[in-house]
Amino acid sequence: MKVDKVMRTDLISGLVVSVVGIAGFVEALRMPRFEARNADPFTVPGLTPGIVSFVIAVLGLMLVLRALAGRGASETLPIGVWPEGSVKRTLFTIATVVIYGGALFGRIPFIAATTLFVFVFTVGAEWLNPQRRMGLPVLTGWALALSLVAAFVVHYVFTVVFHVRLPG
């Protein structure tokens, strides 16, 4: 694939992503704010979608600017050629997310479900990586630390900052 096709693909993709992000941000601004009820500004329905949409729009704009500057990827693989291990890691990712969202989330306490998900996902994805550098004992130790920190931080942010009740 030639570099100019990559630049054009980045430009078109960046424009599409930017439009989606801007549209999401506009719609988030249109959501009710409940000022008449003296609602906390951090609990309004459009806050999180607005932040996420804004970030998506900025990232799309960055992709457009990179394409216009001619700094796209210098080489790409054809769509049917995946690097070694990518198919396994992709299927593993889909499976773990479906199990987390469909079987664990809401059925066991949030912190336990999230800790288990992050731990299994981290160990599994790293174990399937052909360029893995860590041994299993070190990997499981880091994965356990990461999963505990991630679960407690996410729980704190949603319950304390955004006042969202999480299952469990």
mmCIF file with all atom_site columns, C-alpha atoms in Angstrom:
data_model
loop_
_atom_site.group_PDB
_atom_site.id
_atom_site.type_symbol
_atom_site.label_atom_id
_atom_site.label_alt_id
_atom_site.label_comp_id
_atom_site.label_asym_id
_atom_site.label_entity_id
_atom_site.label_seq_id
_atom_site.pdbx_PDB_ins_code
_atom_site.Cartn_x
_atom_site.Cartn_y
_atom_site.Cartn_z
_atom_site.occupancy
_atom_site.B_iso_or_equiv
_atom_site.pdbx_formal_charge
_atom_site.auth_seq_id
_atom_site.auth_comp_id
_atom_site.auth_asym_id
_atom_site.auth_atom_id
_atom_site.pdbx_PDB_model_num
ATOM 1   C CA . MET A 1 1   ? 0.000   0.000   0.000  1.00 0.00 ? 1   MET A CA 1
ATOM 2   C CA . LYS A 1 2   ? 1.347   3.409   -0.889 1.00 0.00 ? 2   LYS A CA 1
ATOM 3   C CA . VAL A 1 3   ? 1.844   6.172   1.624  1.00 0.00 ? 3   VAL A CA 1
ATOM 4   C CA . ASP A 1 4   ? -0.540  8.521   -0.195 1.00 0.00 ? 4   ASP A CA 1
ATOM 5   C CA . LYS A 1 5   ? -3.367  5.980   0.177  1.00 0.00 ? 5   LYS A CA 1
ATOM 6   C CA . VAL A 1 6   ? -2.581  5.740   3.875  1.00 0.00 ? 6   VAL A CA 1
ATOM 7   C CA . MET A 1 7   ? -2.748  9.540   4.194  1.00 0.00 ? 7   MET A CA 1
ATOM 8   C CA . ARG A 1 8   ? -6.087  9.612   2.373  1.00 0.00 ? 8   ARG A CA 1
ATOM 9   C CA . THR A 1 9   ? -7.428  6.827   4.593  1.00 0.00 ? 9   THR A CA 1
ATOM 10  C CA . ASP A 1 10  ? -6.247  8.662   7.725  1.00 0.00 ? 10  ASP A CA 1
ATOM 11  C CA . LEU A 1 11  ? -7.833  11.883  6.459  1.00 0.00 ? 11  LEU A CA 1
ATOM 12  C CA . ILE A 1 12  ? -11.206 10.293  5.713  1.00 0.00 ? 12  ILE A CA 1
ATOM 13  C CA . SER A 1 13  ? -11.181 8.245   8.934  1.00 0.00 ? 13  SER A CA 1
ATOM 14  C CA . GLY A 1 14  ? -10.203 11.295  10.963 1.00 0.00 ? 14  GLY A CA 1
ATOM 15  C CA . LEU A 1 15  ? -13.009 13.348  9.448  1.00 0.00 ? 15  LEU A CA 1
ATOM 16  C CA . VAL A 1 16  ? -15.582 10.622  10.155 1.00 0.00 ? 16  VAL A CA 1
ATOM 17  C CA . VAL A 1 17  ? -14.360 10.173  13.739 1.00 0.00 ? 17  VAL A CA 1
ATOM 18  C CA . SER A 1 18  ? -14.359 13.949  14.285 1.00 0.00 ? 18  SER A CA 1
ATOM 19  C CA . VAL A 1 19  ? -17.921 14.297  12.984 1.00 0.00 ? 19  VAL A CA 1
ATOM 20  C CA . VAL A 1 20  ? -19.119 11.450  15.211 1.00 0.00 ? 20  VAL A CA 1
ATOM 21  C CA . GLY A 1 21  ? -17.361 13.014  18.216 1.00 0.00 ? 21  GLY A CA 1
ATOM 22  C CA . ILE A 1 22  ? -18.771 16.470  17.537 1.00 0.00 ? 22  ILE A CA 1
ATOM 23  C CA . ALA A 1 23  ? -22.273 15.070  17.019 1.00 0.00 ? 23  ALA A CA 1
ATOM 24  C CA . GLY A 1 24  ? -22.042 13.165  20.303 1.00 0.00 ? 24  GLY A CA 1
ATOM 25  C CA . PHE A 1 25  ? -20.797 16.269  22.095 1.00 0.00 ? 25  PHE A CA 1
ATOM 26  C CA . VAL A 1 26  ? -23.643 18.390  20.708 1.00 0.00 ? 26  VAL A CA 1
ATOM 27  C CA . GLU A 1 27  ? -26.205 15.792  21.739 1.00 0.00 ? 27  GLU A CA 1
ATOM 28  C CA . ALA A 1 28  ? -24.650 15.546  25.208 1.00 0.00 ? 28  ALA A CA 1
ATOM 29  C CA . LEU A 1 29  ? -25.044 19.309  25.578 1.00 0.00 ? 29  LEU A CA 1
ATOM 30  C CA . ARG A 1 30  ? -28.712 18.986  24.630 1.00 0.00 ? 30  ARG A CA 1
ATOM 31  C CA . MET A 1 31  ? -29.416 16.521  27.447 1.00 0.00 ? 31  MET A CA 1
ATOM 32  C CA . PRO A 1 32  ? -31.296 17.834  30.510 1.00 0.00 ? 32  PRO A CA 1
ATOM 33  C CA . ARG A 1 33  ? -29.246 19.433  33.265 1.00 0.00 ? 33  ARG A CA 1
ATOM 34  C CA . PHE A 1 34  ? -31.894 19.558  35.981 1.00 0.00 ? 34  PHE A CA 1
ATOM 35  C CA . GLU A 1 35  ? -30.980 23.105  37.075 1.00 0.00 ? 35  GLU A CA 1
ATOM 36  C CA . ALA A 1 36  ? -34.510 23.574  38.433 1.00 0.00 ? 36  ALA A CA 1
ATOM 37  C CA . ARG A 1 37  ? -33.843 20.742  40.880 1.00 0.00 ? 37  ARG A CA 1
ATOM 38  C CA . ASN A 1 38  ? -30.464 22.207  41.930 1.00 0.00 ? 38  ASN A CA 1
ATOM 39  C CA . ALA A 1 39  ? -28.748 19.048  40.706 1.00 0.00 ? 39  ALA A CA 1
ATOM 40  C CA . ASP A 1 40  ? -25.040 18.554  41.231 1.00 0.00 ? 40  ASP A CA 1
ATOM 41  C CA . PRO A 1 41  ? -23.302 19.414  37.902 1.00 0.00 ? 41  PRO A CA 1
ATOM 42  C CA . PHE A 1 42  ? -21.255 16.210  38.145 1.00 0.00 ? 42  PHE A CA 1
ATOM 43  C CA . THR A 1 43  ? -24.406 14.073  38.069 1.00 0.00 ? 43  THR A CA 1
ATOM 44  C CA . VAL A 1 44  ? -26.103 15.425  34.945 1.00 0.00 ? 44  VAL A CA 1
ATOM 45  C CA . PRO A 1 45  ? -26.827 12.778  32.306 1.00 0.00 ? 45  PRO A CA 1
ATOM 46  C CA . GLY A 1 46  ? -24.754 14.335  29.527 1.00 0.00 ? 46  GLY A CA 1
ATOM 47  C CA . LEU A 1 47  ? -21.477 14.763  31.400 1.00 0.00 ? 47  LEU A CA 1
ATOM 48  C CA . THR A 1 48  ? -19.758 11.445  30.670 1.00 0.00 ? 48  THR A CA 1
ATOM 49  C CA . PRO A 1 49  ? -20.993 11.148  27.062 1.00 0.00 ? 49  PRO A CA 1
ATOM 50  C CA . GLY A 1 50  ? -19.920 14.756  26.512 1.00 0.00 ? 50  GLY A CA 1
ATOM 51  C CA . ILE A 1 51  ? -16.413 14.151  27.826 1.00 0.00 ? 51  ILE A CA 1
ATOM 52  C CA . VAL A 1 52  ? -16.018 10.943  25.815 1.00 0.00 ? 52  VAL A CA 1
ATOM 53  C CA . SER A 1 53  ? -17.390 12.593  22.658 1.00 0.00 ? 53  SER A CA 1
ATOM 54  C CA . PHE A 1 54  ? -15.077 15.564  23.083 1.00 0.00 ? 54  PHE A CA 1
ATOM 55  C CA . VAL A 1 55  ? -12.058 13.259  23.391 1.00 0.00 ? 55  VAL A CA 1
ATOM 56  C CA . ILE A 1 56  ? -13.184 11.309  20.306 1.00 0.00 ? 56  ILE A CA 1
ATOM 57  C CA . ALA A 1 57  ? -13.522 14.562  18.328 1.00 0.00 ? 57  ALA A CA 1
ATOM 58  C CA . VAL A 1 58  ? -10.060 15.739  19.412 1.00 0.00 ? 58  VAL A CA 1
ATOM 59  C CA . LEU A 1 59  ? -8.473  12.396  18.483 1.00 0.00 ? 59  LEU A CA 1
ATOM 60  C CA . GLY A 1 60  ? -10.198 12.491  15.094 1.00 0.00 ? 60  GLY A CA 1
ATOM 61  C CA . LEU A 1 61  ? -8.909  16.023  14.549 1.00 0.00 ? 61  LEU A CA 1
ATOM 62  C CA . MET A 1 62  ? -5.394  14.877  15.463 1.00 0.00 ? 62  MET A CA 1
ATOM 63  C CA . LEU A 1 63  ? -5.658  12.104  12.857 1.00 0.00 ? 63  LEU A CA 1
ATOM 64  C CA . VAL A 1 64  ? -6.766  14.655  10.238 1.00 0.00 ? 64  VAL A CA 1
ATOM 65  C CA . LEU A 1 65  ? -3.890  16.992  11.098 1.00 0.00 ? 65  LEU A CA 1
ATOM 66  C CA . ARG A 1 66  ? -1.404  14.123  10.966 1.00 0.00 ? 66  ARG A CA 1
ATOM 67  C CA . ALA A 1 67  ? -2.673  13.116  7.523  1.00 0.00 ? 67  ALA A CA 1
ATOM 68  C CA . LEU A 1 68  ? -2.527  16.708  6.258  1.00 0.00 ? 68  LEU A CA 1
ATOM 69  C CA . ALA A 1 69  ? 1.029   17.021  7.540  1.00 0.00 ? 69  ALA A CA 1
ATOM 70  C CA . GLY A 1 70  ? 1.998   13.850  5.687  1.00 0.00 ? 70  GLY A CA 1
ATOM 71  C CA . ARG A 1 71  ? 3.006   11.989  8.828  1.00 0.00 ? 71  ARG A CA 1
ATOM 72  C CA . GLY A 1 72  ? 0.846   8.873   8.428  1.00 0.00 ? 72  GLY A CA 1
ATOM 73  C CA . ALA A 1 73  ? 2.031   5.332   8.763  1.00 0.00 ? 73  ALA A CA 1
ATOM 74  C CA . SER A 1 74  ? 4.892   4.594   6.372  1.00 0.00 ? 74  SER A CA 1
ATOM 75  C CA . GLU A 1 75  ? 3.771   1.038   5.716  1.00 0.00 ? 75  GLU A CA 1
ATOM 76  C CA . THR A 1 76  ? 0.655   -0.949  6.413  1.00 0.00 ? 76  THR A CA 1
ATOM 77  C CA . LEU A 1 77  ? -0.454  -4.532  6.113  1.00 0.00 ? 77  LEU A CA 1
ATOM 78  C CA . PRO A 1 78  ? -3.279  -5.563  3.796  1.00 0.00 ? 78  PRO A CA 1
ATOM 79  C CA . ILE A 1 79  ? -6.573  -5.995  5.636  1.00 0.00 ? 79  ILE A CA 1
ATOM 80  C CA . GLY A 1 80  ? -6.425  -9.801  5.423  1.00 0.00 ? 80  GLY A CA 1
ATOM 81  C CA . VAL A 1 81  ? -2.937  -10.080 6.933  1.00 0.00 ? 81  VAL A CA 1
ATOM 82  C CA . TRP A 1 82  ? -2.735  -9.893  10.701 1.00 0.00 ? 82  TRP A CA 1
ATOM 83  C CA . PRO A 1 83  ? 0.451   -10.049 12.752 1.00 0.00 ? 83  PRO A CA 1
ATOM 84  C CA . GLU A 1 84  ? 1.126   -13.271 14.628 1.00 0.00 ? 84  GLU A CA 1
ATOM 85  C CA . GLY A 1 85  ? -1.173  -13.740 17.592 1.00 0.00 ? 85  GLY A CA 1
ATOM 86  C CA . SER A 1 86  ? -3.578  -10.916 16.668 1.00 0.00 ? 86  SER A CA 1
ATOM 87  C CA . VAL A 1 87  ? -6.482  -13.201 15.799 1.00 0.00 ? 87  VAL A CA 1
ATOM 88  C CA . LYS A 1 88  ? -6.117  -15.130 19.066 1.00 0.00 ? 88  LYS A CA 1
ATOM 89  C CA . ARG A 1 89  ? -5.863  -11.918 21.106 1.00 0.00 ? 89  ARG A CA 1
ATOM 90  C CA . THR A 1 90  ? -8.876  -10.419 19.327 1.00 0.00 ? 90  THR A CA 1
ATOM 91  C CA . LEU A 1 91  ? -11.034 -13.487 19.970 1.00 0.00 ? 91  LEU A CA 1
ATOM 92  C CA . PHE A 1 92  ? -9.789  -13.610 23.567 1.00 0.00 ? 92  PHE A CA 1
ATOM 93  C CA . THR A 1 93  ? -10.708 -9.933  24.021 1.00 0.00 ? 93  THR A CA 1
ATOM 94  C CA . ILE A 1 94  ? -14.219 -10.464 22.661 1.00 0.00 ? 94  ILE A CA 1
ATOM 95  C CA . ALA A 1 95  ? -14.735 -13.537 24.846 1.00 0.00 ? 95  ALA A CA 1
ATOM 96  C CA . THR A 1 96  ? -13.539 -11.905 28.064 1.00 0.00 ? 96  THR A CA 1
ATOM 97  C CA . VAL A 1 97  ? -15.606 -8.755  27.501 1.00 0.00 ? 97  VAL A CA 1
ATOM 98  C CA . VAL A 1 98  ? -18.740 -10.797 26.759 1.00 0.00 ? 98  VAL A CA 1
ATOM 99  C CA . ILE A 1 99  ? -18.192 -12.930 29.874 1.00 0.00 ? 99  ILE A CA 1
ATOM 100 C CA . TYR A 1 100 ? -17.574 -9.828  32.012 1.00 0.00 ? 100 TYR A CA 1
ATOM 101 C CA . GLY A 1 101 ? -20.578 -7.917  30.687 1.00 0.00 ? 101 GLY A CA 1
ATOM 102 C CA . GLY A 1 102 ? -22.937 -10.863 30.346 1.00 0.00 ? 102 GLY A CA 1
ATOM 103 C CA . ALA A 1 103 ? -22.041 -13.236 33.142 1.00 0.00 ? 103 ALA A CA 1
ATOM 104 C CA . LEU A 1 104 ? -20.165 -11.339 35.860 1.00 0.00 ? 104 LEU A CA 1
ATOM 105 C CA . PHE A 1 105 ? -21.342 -7.713  35.841 1.00 0.00 ? 105 PHE A CA 1
ATOM 106 C CA . GLY A 1 106 ? -24.364 -7.346  38.083 1.00 0.00 ? 106 GLY A CA 1
ATOM 107 C CA . ARG A 1 107 ? -24.248 -10.933 39.330 1.00 0.00 ? 107 ARG A CA 1
ATOM 108 C CA . ILE A 1 108 ? -21.300 -10.583 41.690 1.00 0.00 ? 108 ILE A CA 1
ATOM 109 C CA . PRO A 1 109 ? -20.033 -7.451  43.452 1.00 0.00 ? 109 PRO A CA 1
ATOM 110 C CA . PHE A 1 110 ? -18.576 -4.853  41.080 1.00 0.00 ? 110 PHE A CA 1
ATOM 111 C CA . ILE A 1 111 ? -15.096 -4.799  42.610 1.00 0.00 ? 111 ILE A CA 1
ATOM 112 C CA . ALA A 1 112 ? -14.803 -8.596  42.479 1.00 0.00 ? 112 ALA A CA 1
ATOM 113 C CA . ALA A 1 113 ? -16.097 -8.789  38.891 1.00 0.00 ? 113 ALA A CA 1
ATOM 114 C CA . THR A 1 114 ? -13.847 -5.990  37.677 1.00 0.00 ? 114 THR A CA 1
ATOM 115 C CA . THR A 1 115 ? -10.787 -7.330  39.486 1.00 0.00 ? 115 THR A CA 1
ATOM 116 C CA . LEU A 1 116 ? -11.353 -10.773 37.989 1.00 0.00 ? 116 LEU A CA 1
ATOM 117 C CA . PHE A 1 117 ? -11.934 -9.347  34.502 1.00 0.00 ? 117 PHE A CA 1
ATOM 118 C CA . VAL A 1 118 ? -8.853  -7.097  34.496 1.00 0.00 ? 118 VAL A CA 1
ATOM 119 C CA . PHE A 1 119 ? -6.686  -9.884  35.937 1.00 0.00 ? 119 PHE A CA 1
ATOM 120 C CA . VAL A 1 120 ? -7.801  -12.553 33.449 1.00 0.00 ? 120 VAL A CA 1
ATOM 121 C CA . PHE A 1 121 ? -7.665  -10.121 30.542 1.00 0.00 ? 121 PHE A CA 1
ATOM 122 C CA . THR A 1 122 ? -4.183  -8.856  31.432 1.00 0.00 ? 122 THR A CA 1
ATOM 123 C CA . VAL A 1 123 ? -2.686  -12.312 31.953 1.00 0.00 ? 123 VAL A CA 1
ATOM 124 C CA . GLY A 1 124 ? -4.442  -13.815 28.947 1.00 0.00 ? 124 GLY A CA 1
ATOM 125 C CA . ALA A 1 125 ? -3.644  -11.036 26.485 1.00 0.00 ? 125 ALA A CA 1
ATOM 126 C CA . GLU A 1 126 ? -0.025  -10.912 27.596 1.00 0.00 ? 126 GLU A CA 1
ATOM 127 C CA . TRP A 1 127 ? 0.304   -14.695 27.537 1.00 0.00 ? 127 TRP A CA 1
ATOM 128 C CA . LEU A 1 128 ? -1.015  -14.736 23.939 1.00 0.00 ? 128 LEU A CA 1
ATOM 129 C CA . ASN A 1 129 ? 1.486   -12.052 22.917 1.00 0.00 ? 129 ASN A CA 1
ATOM 130 C CA . PRO A 1 130 ? 4.331   -13.698 20.975 1.00 0.00 ? 130 PRO A CA 1
ATOM 131 C CA . GLN A 1 131 ? 6.743   -10.929 22.039 1.00 0.00 ? 131 GLN A CA 1
ATOM 132 C CA . ARG A 1 132 ? 6.001   -11.498 25.749 1.00 0.00 ? 132 ARG A CA 1
ATOM 133 C CA . ARG A 1 133 ? 8.979   -10.709 27.942 1.00 0.00 ? 133 ARG A CA 1
ATOM 134 C CA . MET A 1 134 ? 7.667   -11.481 31.451 1.00 0.00 ? 134 MET A CA 1
ATOM 135 C CA . GLY A 1 135 ? 7.552   -14.893 33.035 1.00 0.00 ? 135 GLY A CA 1
ATOM 136 C CA . LEU A 1 136 ? 4.240   -16.155 34.405 1.00 0.00 ? 136 LEU A CA 1
ATOM 137 C CA . PRO A 1 137 ? 4.980   -15.438 38.114 1.00 0.00 ? 137 PRO A CA 1
ATOM 138 C CA . VAL A 1 138 ? 5.985   -11.815 37.446 1.00 0.00 ? 138 VAL A CA 1
ATOM 139 C CA . LEU A 1 139 ? 3.106   -11.365 35.008 1.00 0.00 ? 139 LEU A CA 1
ATOM 140 C CA . THR A 1 140 ? 0.512   -12.645 37.485 1.00 0.00 ? 140 THR A CA 1
ATOM 141 C CA . GLY A 1 141 ? 1.904   -10.427 40.232 1.00 0.00 ? 141 GLY A CA 1
ATOM 142 C CA . TRP A 1 142 ? 1.703   -7.286  38.102 1.00 0.00 ? 142 TRP A CA 1
ATOM 143 C CA . ALA A 1 143 ? -1.706  -8.314  36.754 1.00 0.00 ? 143 ALA A CA 1
ATOM 144 C CA . LEU A 1 144 ? -3.054  -8.794  40.267 1.00 0.00 ? 144 LEU A CA 1
ATOM 145 C CA . ALA A 1 145 ? -1.773  -5.384  41.374 1.00 0.00 ? 145 ALA A CA 1
ATOM 146 C CA . LEU A 1 146 ? -3.169  -3.723  38.235 1.00 0.00 ? 146 LEU A CA 1
ATOM 147 C CA . SER A 1 147 ? -6.545  -5.418  38.568 1.00 0.00 ? 147 SER A CA 1
ATOM 148 C CA . LEU A 1 148 ? -6.985  -4.415  42.212 1.00 0.00 ? 148 LEU A CA 1
ATOM 149 C CA . VAL A 1 149 ? -5.962  -0.807  41.606 1.00 0.00 ? 149 VAL A CA 1
ATOM 150 C CA . ALA A 1 150 ? -8.137  -0.548  38.483 1.00 0.00 ? 150 ALA A CA 1
ATOM 151 C CA . ALA A 1 151 ? -11.216 -2.004  40.187 1.00 0.00 ? 151 ALA A CA 1
ATOM 152 C CA . PHE A 1 152 ? -10.968 0.268   43.229 1.00 0.00 ? 152 PHE A CA 1
ATOM 153 C CA . VAL A 1 153 ? -10.200 3.403   41.183 1.00 0.00 ? 153 VAL A CA 1
ATOM 154 C CA . VAL A 1 154 ? -13.092 2.781   38.776 1.00 0.00 ? 154 VAL A CA 1
ATOM 155 C CA . HIS A 1 155 ? -15.412 2.065   41.708 1.00 0.00 ? 155 HIS A CA 1
ATOM 156 C CA . TYR A 1 156 ? -14.309 5.262   43.470 1.00 0.00 ? 156 TYR A CA 1
ATOM 157 C CA . VAL A 1 157 ? -14.663 7.447   40.393 1.00 0.00 ? 157 VAL A CA 1
ATOM 158 C CA . PHE A 1 158 ? -18.135 6.198   39.547 1.00 0.00 ? 158 PHE A CA 1
ATOM 159 C CA . THR A 1 159 ? -19.536 6.117   43.083 1.00 0.00 ? 159 THR A CA 1
ATOM 160 C CA . VAL A 1 160 ? -17.892 9.191   44.603 1.00 0.00 ? 160 VAL A CA 1
ATOM 161 C CA . VAL A 1 161 ? -17.239 11.525  41.669 1.00 0.00 ? 161 VAL A CA 1
ATOM 162 C CA . PHE A 1 162 ? -20.168 10.670  39.373 1.00 0.00 ? 162 PHE A CA 1
ATOM 163 C CA . HIS A 1 163 ? -22.570 9.402   42.084 1.00 0.00 ? 163 HIS A CA 1
ATOM 164 C CA . VAL A 1 164 ? -23.429 6.294   40.064 1.00 0.00 ? 164 VAL A CA 1
ATOM 165 C CA . ARG A 1 165 ? -24.631 3.241   41.937 1.00 0.00 ? 165 ARG A CA 1
ATOM 166 C CA . LEU A 1 166 ? -22.742 0.186   40.770 1.00 0.00 ? 166 LEU A CA 1
ATOM 167 C CA . PRO A 1 167 ? -24.020 -3.358  41.203 1.00 0.00 ? 167 PRO A CA 1
ATOM 168 C CA . GLY A 1 168 ? -22.776 -5.163  44.282 1.00 0.00 ? 168 GLY A CA 1
#
